[in-house]
mmCIF file of C-alpha atoms in Angstrom:
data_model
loop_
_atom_site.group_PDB
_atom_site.id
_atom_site.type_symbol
_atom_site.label_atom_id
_atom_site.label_comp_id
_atom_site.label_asym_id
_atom_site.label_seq_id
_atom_site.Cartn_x
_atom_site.Cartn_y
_atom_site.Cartn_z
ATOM 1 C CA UNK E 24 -10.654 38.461 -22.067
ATOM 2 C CA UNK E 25 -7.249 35.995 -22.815
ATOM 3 C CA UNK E 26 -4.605 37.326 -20.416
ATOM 4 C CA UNK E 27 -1.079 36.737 -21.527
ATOM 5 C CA UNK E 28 1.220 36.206 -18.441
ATOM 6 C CA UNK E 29 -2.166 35.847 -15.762
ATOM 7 C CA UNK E 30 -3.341 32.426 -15.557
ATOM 8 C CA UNK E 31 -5.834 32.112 -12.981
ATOM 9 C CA UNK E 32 -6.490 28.503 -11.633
ATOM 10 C CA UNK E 33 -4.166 26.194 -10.471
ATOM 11 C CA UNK E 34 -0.276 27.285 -9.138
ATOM 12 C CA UNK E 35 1.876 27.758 -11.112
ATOM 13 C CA UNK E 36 4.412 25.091 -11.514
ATOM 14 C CA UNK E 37 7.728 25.118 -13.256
ATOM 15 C CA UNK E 38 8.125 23.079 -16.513
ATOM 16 C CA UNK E 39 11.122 21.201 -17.889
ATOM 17 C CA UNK E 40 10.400 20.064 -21.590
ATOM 18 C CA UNK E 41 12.301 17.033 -21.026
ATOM 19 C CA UNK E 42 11.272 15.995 -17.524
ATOM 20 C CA UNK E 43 8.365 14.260 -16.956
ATOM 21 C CA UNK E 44 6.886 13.624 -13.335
ATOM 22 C CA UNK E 45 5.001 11.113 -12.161
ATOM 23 C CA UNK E 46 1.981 12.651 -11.533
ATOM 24 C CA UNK E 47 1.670 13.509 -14.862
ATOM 25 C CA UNK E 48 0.781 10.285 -15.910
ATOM 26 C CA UNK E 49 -1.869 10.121 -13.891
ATOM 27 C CA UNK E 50 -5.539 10.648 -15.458
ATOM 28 C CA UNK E 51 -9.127 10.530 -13.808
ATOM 29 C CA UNK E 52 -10.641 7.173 -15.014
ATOM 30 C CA UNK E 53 -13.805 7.790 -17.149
ATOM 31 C CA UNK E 54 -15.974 4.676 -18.844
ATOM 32 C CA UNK E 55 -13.598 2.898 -21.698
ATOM 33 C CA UNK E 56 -10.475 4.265 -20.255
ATOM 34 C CA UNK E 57 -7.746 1.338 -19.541
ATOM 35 C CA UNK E 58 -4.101 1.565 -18.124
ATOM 36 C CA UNK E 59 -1.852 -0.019 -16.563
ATOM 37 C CA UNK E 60 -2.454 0.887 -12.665
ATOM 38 C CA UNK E 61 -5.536 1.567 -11.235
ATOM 39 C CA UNK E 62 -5.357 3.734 -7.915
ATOM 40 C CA UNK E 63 -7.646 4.108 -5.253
ATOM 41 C CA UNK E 64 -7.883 5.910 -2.326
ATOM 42 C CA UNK E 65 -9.261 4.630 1.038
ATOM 43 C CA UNK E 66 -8.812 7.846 3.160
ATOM 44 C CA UNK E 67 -10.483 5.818 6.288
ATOM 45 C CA UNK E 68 -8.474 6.011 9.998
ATOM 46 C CA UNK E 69 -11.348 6.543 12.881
ATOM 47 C CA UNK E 70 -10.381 3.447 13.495
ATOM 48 C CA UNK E 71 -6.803 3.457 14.784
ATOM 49 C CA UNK E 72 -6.538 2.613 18.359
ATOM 50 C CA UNK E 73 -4.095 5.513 18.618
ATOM 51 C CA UNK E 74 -4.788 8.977 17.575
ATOM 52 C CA UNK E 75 -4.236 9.183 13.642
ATOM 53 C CA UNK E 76 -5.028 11.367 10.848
ATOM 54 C CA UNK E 77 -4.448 8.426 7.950
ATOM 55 C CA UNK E 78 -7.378 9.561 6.327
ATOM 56 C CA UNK E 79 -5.298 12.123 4.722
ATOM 57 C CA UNK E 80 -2.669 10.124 3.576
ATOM 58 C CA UNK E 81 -3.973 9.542 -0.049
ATOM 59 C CA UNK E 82 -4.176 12.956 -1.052
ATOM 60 C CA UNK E 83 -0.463 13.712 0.341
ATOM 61 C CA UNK E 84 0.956 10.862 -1.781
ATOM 62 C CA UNK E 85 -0.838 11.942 -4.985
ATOM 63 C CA UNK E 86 0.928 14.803 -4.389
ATOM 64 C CA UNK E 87 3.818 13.586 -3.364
ATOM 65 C CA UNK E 88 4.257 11.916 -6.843
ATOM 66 C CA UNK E 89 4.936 15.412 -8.217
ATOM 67 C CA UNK E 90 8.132 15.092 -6.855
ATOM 68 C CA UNK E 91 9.812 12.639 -8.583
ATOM 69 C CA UNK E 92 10.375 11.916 -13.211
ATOM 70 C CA UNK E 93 9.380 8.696 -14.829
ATOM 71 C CA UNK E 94 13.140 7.943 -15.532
ATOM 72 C CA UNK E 95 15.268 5.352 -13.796
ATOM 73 C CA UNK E 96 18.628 6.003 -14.049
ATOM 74 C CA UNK E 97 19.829 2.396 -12.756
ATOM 75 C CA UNK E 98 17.436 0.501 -15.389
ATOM 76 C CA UNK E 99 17.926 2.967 -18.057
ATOM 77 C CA UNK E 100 14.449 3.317 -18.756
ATOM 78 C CA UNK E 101 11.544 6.187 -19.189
ATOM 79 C CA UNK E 102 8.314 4.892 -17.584
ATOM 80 C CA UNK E 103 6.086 8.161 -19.085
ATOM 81 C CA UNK E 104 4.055 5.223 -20.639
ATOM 82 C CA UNK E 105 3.246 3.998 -17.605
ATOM 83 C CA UNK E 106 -0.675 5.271 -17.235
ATOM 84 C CA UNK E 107 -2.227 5.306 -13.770
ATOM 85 C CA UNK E 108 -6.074 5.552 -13.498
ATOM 86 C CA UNK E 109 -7.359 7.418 -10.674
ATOM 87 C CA UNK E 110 -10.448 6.185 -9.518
ATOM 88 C CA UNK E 111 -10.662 9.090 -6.769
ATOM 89 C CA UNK E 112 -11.564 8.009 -2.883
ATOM 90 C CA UNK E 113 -13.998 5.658 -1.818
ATOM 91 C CA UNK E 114 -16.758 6.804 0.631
ATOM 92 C CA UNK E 115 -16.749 6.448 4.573
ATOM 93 C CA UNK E 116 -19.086 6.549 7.039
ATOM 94 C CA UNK E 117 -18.423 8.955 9.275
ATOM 95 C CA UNK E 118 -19.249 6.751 12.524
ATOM 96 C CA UNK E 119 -20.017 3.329 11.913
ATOM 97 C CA UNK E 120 -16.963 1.389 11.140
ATOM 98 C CA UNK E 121 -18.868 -1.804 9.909
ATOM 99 C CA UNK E 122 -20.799 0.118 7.191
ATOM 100 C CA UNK E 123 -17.603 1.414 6.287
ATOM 101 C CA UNK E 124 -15.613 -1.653 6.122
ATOM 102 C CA UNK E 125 -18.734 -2.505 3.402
ATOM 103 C CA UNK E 126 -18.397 0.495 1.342
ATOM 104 C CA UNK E 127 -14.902 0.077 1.413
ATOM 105 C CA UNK E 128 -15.178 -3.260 0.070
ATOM 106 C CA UNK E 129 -17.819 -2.522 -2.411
ATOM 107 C CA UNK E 130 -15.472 0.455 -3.699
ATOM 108 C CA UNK E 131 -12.880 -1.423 -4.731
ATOM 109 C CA UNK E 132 -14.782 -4.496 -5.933
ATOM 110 C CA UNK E 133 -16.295 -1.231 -8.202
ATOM 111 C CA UNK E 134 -12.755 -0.451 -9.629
ATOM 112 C CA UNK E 135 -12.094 -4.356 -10.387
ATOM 113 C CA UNK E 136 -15.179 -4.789 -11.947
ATOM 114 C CA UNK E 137 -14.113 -2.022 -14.859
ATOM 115 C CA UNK E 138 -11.154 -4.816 -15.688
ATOM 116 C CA UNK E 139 -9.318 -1.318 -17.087
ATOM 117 C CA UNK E 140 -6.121 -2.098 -15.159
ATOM 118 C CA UNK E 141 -3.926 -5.129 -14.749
ATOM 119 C CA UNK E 142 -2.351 -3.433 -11.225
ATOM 120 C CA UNK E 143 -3.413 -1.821 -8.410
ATOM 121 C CA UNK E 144 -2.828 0.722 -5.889
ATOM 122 C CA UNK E 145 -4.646 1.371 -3.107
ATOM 123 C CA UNK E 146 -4.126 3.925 -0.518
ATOM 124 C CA UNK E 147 -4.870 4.409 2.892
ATOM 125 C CA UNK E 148 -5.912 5.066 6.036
ATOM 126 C CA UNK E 149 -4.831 3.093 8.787
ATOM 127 C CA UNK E 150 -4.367 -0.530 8.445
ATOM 128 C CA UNK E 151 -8.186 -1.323 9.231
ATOM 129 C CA UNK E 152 -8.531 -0.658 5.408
ATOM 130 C CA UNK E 153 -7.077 -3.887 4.282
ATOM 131 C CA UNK E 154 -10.046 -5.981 5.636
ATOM 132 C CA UNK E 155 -12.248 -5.058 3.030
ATOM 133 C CA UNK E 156 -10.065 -4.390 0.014
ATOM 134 C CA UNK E 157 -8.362 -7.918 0.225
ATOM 135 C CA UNK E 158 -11.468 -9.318 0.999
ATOM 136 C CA UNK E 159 -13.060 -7.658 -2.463
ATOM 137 C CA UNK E 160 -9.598 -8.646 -4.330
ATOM 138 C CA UNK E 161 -10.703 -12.402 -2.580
ATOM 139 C CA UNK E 162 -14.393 -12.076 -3.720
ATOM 140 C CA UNK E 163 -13.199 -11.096 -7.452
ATOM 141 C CA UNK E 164 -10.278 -13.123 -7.981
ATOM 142 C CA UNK E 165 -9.772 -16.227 -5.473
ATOM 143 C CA UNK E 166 -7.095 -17.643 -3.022
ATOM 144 C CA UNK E 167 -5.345 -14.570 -1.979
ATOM 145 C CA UNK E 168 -1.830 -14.960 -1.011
ATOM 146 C CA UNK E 169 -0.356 -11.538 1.251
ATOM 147 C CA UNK E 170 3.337 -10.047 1.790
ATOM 148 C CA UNK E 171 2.513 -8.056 5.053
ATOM 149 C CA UNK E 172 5.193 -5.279 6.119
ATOM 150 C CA UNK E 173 4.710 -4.585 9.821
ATOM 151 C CA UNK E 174 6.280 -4.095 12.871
ATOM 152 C CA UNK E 175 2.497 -5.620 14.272
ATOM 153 C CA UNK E 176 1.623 -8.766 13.955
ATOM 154 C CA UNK E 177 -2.322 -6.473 13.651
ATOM 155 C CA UNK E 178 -3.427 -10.079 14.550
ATOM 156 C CA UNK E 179 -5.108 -8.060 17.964
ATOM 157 C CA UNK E 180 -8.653 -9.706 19.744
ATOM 158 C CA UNK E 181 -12.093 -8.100 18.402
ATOM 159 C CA UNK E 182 -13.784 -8.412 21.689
ATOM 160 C CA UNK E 183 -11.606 -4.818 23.345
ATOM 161 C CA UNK E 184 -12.612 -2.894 20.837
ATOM 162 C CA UNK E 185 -13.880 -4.310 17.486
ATOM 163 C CA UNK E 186 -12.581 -3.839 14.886
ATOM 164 C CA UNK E 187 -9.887 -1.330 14.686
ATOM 165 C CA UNK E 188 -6.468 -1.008 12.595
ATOM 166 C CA UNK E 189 -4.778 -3.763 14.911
ATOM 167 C CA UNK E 190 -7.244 -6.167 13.754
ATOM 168 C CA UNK E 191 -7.287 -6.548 10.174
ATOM 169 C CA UNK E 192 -5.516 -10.046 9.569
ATOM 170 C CA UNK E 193 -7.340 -11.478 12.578
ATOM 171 C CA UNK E 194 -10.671 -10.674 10.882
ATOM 172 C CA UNK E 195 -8.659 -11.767 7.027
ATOM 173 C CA UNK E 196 -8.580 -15.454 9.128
ATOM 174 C CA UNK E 197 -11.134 -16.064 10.867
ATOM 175 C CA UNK E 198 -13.123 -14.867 8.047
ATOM 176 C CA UNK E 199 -11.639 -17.513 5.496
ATOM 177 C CA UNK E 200 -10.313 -14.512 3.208
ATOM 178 C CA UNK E 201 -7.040 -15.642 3.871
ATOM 179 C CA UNK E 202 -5.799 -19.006 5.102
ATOM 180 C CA UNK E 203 -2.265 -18.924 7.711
ATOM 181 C CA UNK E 204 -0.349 -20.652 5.311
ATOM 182 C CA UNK E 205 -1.200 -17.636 2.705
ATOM 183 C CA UNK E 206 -0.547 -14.865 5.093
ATOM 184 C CA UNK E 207 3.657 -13.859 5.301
ATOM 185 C CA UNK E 208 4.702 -10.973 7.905
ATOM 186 C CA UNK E 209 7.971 -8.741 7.611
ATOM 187 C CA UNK E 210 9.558 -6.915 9.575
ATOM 188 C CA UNK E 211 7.896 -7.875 13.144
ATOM 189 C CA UNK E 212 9.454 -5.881 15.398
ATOM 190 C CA UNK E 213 10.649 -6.594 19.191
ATOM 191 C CA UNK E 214 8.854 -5.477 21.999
ATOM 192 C CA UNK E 215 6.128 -4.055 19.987
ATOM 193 C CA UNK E 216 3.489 -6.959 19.970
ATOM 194 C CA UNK E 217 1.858 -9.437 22.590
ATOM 195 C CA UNK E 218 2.748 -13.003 23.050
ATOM 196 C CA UNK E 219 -0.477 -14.148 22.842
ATOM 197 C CA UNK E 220 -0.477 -12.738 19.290
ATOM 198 C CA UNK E 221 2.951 -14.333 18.182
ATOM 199 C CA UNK E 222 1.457 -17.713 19.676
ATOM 200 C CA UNK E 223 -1.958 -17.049 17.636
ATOM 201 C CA UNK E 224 0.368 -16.232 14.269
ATOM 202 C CA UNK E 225 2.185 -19.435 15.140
ATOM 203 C CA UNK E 226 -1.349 -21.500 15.234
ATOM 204 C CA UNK E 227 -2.434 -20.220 12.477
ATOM 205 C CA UNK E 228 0.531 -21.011 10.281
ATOM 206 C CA UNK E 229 1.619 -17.777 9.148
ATOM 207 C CA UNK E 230 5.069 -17.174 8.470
ATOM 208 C CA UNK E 231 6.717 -14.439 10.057
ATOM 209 C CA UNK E 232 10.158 -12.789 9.744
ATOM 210 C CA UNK E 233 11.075 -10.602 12.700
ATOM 211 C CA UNK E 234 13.870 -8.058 12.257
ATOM 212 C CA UNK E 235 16.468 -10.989 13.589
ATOM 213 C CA UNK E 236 15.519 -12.805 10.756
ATOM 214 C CA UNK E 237 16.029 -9.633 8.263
ATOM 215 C CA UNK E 238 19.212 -9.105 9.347
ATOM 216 C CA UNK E 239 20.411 -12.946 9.080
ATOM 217 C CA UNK E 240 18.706 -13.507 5.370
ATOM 218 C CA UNK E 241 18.355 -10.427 3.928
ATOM 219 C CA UNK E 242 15.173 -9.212 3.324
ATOM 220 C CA UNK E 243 15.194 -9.835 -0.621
ATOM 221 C CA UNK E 244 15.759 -13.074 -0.301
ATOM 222 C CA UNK E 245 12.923 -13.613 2.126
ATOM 223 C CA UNK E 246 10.840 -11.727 -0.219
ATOM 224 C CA UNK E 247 12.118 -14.039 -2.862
ATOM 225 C CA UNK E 248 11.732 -17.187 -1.046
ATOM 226 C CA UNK E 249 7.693 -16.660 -0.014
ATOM 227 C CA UNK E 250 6.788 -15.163 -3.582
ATOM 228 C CA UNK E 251 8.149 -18.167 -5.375
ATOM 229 C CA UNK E 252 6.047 -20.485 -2.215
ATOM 230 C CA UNK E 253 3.319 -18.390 -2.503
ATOM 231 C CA UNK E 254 2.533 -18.335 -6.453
ATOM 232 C CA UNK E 255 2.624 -22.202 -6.458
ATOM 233 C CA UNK E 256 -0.566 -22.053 -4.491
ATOM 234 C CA UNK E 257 -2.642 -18.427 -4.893
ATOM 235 C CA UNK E 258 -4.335 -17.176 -7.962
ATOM 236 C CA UNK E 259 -2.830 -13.766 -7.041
ATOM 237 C CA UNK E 260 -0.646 -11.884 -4.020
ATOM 238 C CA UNK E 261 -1.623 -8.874 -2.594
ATOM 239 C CA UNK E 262 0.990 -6.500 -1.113
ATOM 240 C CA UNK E 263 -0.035 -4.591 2.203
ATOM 241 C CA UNK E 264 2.750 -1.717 3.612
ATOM 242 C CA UNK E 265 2.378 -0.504 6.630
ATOM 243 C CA UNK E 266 4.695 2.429 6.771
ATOM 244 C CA UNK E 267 5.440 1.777 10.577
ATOM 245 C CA UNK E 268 7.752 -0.958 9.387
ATOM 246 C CA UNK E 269 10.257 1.783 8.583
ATOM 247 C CA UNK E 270 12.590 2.481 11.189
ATOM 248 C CA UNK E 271 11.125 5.934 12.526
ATOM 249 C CA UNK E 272 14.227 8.297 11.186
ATOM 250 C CA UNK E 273 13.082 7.426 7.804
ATOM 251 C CA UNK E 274 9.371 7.235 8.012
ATOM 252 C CA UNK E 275 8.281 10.077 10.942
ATOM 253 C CA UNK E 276 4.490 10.581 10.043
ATOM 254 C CA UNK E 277 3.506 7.186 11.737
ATOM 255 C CA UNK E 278 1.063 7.026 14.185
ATOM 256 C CA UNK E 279 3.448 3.745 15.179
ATOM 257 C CA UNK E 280 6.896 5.071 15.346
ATOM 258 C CA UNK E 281 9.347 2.996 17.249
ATOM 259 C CA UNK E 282 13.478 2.458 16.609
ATOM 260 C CA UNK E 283 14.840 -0.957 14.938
ATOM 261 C CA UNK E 284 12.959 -1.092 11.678
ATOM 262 C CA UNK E 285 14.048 -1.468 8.306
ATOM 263 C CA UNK E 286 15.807 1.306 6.305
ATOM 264 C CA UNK E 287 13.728 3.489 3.326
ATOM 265 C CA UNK E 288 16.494 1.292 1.046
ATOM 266 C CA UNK E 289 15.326 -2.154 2.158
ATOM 267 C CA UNK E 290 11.712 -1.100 2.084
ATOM 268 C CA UNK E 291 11.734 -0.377 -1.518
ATOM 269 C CA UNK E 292 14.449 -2.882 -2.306
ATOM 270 C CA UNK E 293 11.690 -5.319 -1.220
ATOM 271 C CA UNK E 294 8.762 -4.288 -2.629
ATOM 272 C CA UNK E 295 10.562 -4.606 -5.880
ATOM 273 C CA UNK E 296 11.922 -7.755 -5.675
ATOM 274 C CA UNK E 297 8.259 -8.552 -4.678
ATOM 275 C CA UNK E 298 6.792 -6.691 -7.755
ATOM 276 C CA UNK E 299 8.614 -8.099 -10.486
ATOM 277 C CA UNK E 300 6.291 -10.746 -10.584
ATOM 278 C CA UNK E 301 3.002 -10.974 -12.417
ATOM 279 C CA UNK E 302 1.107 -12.843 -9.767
ATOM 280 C CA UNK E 303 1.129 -9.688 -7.838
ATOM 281 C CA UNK E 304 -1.731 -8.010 -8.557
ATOM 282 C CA UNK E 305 -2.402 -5.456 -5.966
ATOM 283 C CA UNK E 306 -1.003 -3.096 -2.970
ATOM 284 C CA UNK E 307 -1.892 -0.931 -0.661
ATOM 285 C CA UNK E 308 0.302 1.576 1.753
ATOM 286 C CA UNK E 309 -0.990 2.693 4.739
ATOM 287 C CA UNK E 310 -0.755 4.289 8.314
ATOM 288 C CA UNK E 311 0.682 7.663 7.307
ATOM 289 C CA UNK E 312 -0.145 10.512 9.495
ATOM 290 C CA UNK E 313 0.441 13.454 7.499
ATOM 291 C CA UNK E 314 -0.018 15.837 10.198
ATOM 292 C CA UNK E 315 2.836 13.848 12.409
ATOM 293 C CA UNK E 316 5.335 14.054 9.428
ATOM 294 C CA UNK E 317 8.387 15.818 8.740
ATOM 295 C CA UNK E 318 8.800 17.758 5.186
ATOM 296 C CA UNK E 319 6.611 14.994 4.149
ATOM 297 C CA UNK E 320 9.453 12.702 4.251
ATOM 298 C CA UNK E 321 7.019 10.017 4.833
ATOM 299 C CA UNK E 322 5.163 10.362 2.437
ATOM 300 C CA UNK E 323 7.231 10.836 -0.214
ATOM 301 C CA UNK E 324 9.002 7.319 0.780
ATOM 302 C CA UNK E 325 5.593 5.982 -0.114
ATOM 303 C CA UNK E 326 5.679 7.632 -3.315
ATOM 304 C CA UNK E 327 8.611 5.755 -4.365
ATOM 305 C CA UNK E 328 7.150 2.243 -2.425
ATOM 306 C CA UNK E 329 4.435 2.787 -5.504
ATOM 307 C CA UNK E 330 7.274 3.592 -7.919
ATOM 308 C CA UNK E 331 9.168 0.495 -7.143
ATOM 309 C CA UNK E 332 5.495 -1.589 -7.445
ATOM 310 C CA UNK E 333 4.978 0.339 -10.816
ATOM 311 C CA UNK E 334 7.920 0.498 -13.016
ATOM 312 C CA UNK E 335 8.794 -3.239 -13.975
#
């Protein structure tokens, strides 16, 4: 039987013939496919040291997409050629965080190995996630240079707890993925870190930009000044967000939330200035609690953090 008005399956969703949204750009990959972004999700948070739901995130930013067209009014451009392949989520285990961290790693080096995409998304998950995919992007590619936005310096000792979502650029160092010199932090945040961390950051050479500095320099240009250090030395830069960067009246579904943090504006200000250039090859956005957030406010910020990273 064809029905004429019943269309059982998905909702129902309203359709301008002009307006195209960004989630309709977005195709499953299949073998011999090739577009511009590859995404992948890395819906992993049991290990957060605070209680977290991250593990949903990906799935409420793929559909937070639906939400917003292709077109930007201030560059006068349609981005509906813009294809993103959707690689789906990698696999977890559902209680060992080390075997985990490997499939993880292994998922994305999976994705990179199809060489269908010059860009990539990946979403998480708590923080913990960006172990393994920047070590894969490391594995595949070389010297890995990193824009980290944080409130945490996530720099935190293995030895109370393995490792967990505060420890991912500790392990990125001592591991040799990542040398200090490499490794730029923004948007450190006061009274929300240890000093024995700062002083480890500090030992290590990384270069970090508290909210002081954001407010002297302007976060653009600090973005500006470490890309153009950066690319002199790395054979690519990875961007990792950490949504708790956002001051917590713009980003609420945090596990992290805490006052004094950077506006949605400079957020995606930044990541644009960061993503003009072709060096950068990858992202990920992480520690959104969907269950903590308000009218998904969060995120949908993230939505457009991937916009910004996408449509250059």
């Amino acid at each position: 039987m064809s029905f004429q008005y019943l269309n059982p399956g998905p909702a129902r969703a309203f359709k301008d013939r002009f307006t195209t949204k960004v989630d309709e750009t977005k195709q499953w990959y299949e073998e011999g496919k090739s577009g511009k972004i590859g995404l992948l999700g890395l819906p992993y948070s049991k290990s957060s040291i605070s209680a977290s739901q991250a593990s949903e995130a990906p799935q409420s930013i793929r559909r937070a997409l639906g939400f917003y067209t292709t077109y930007s009014h201030e560059k006068e451009q349609d981005y509906t050629d813009v294809t993103m392949l959707d690689f789906g989520d990698a696999p977890a285990h559902p209680t060992d965080t080390e075997k985990t961290n490997d499939l993880l790693k292994k998922s994305v080096k999976e994705m990179l190995e199809e060489e269908a995409c010059s860009r990539y998304v990946l979403l998480g998950g708590d923080h913990g996630v960006s172990f393994p995919s920047i070590t894969a992007f490391h594995e595949r590619w070389g010297r890995v240079g990193v824009l980290q936005w944080d409130a945490h310096h996530d720099v935190r000792n293995t030895e109370d707890g393995g490792r967990t979502n505060g420890t991912p650029f500790r392990s990125l160092l001592e591991s040799g993925v990542v040398r200090g010199e490499d490794l730029v932090q923004i948007g450190i945040r006061d009274y929300s870190n240890a000093q024995a961390y700062a002083e480890y950051c500090a030992r290590h050479g990384v270069a970090v930009y508290t909210m002081a500095d954001v407010d002297a320099e302007g976060i653009a240009s600090i973005v500006k000044k470490e890309i153009q250090r950066l690319k002199e030395k790395v054979d690519l830069i990875y961007l990792s967000v950490d949504m708790d960067v956002v001051d917590q009246a713009y980003a609420p579904g945090c596990p992290a939330i805490g006052p004094g943090g950077l506006t949605s504006r400079e957020l995606l200000v930044s990541v644009q200035e960061a993503s003009g250039d072709p060096i950068v090859k990858a992202m990920d956005i992480v520690e959104i609690d969907p269950s903590k957030d308000v009218r998904d406010m969060t995120s949908r910020l993230a939505a457009h953090v991937m916009m910004r990273y996408m449509y250059q």
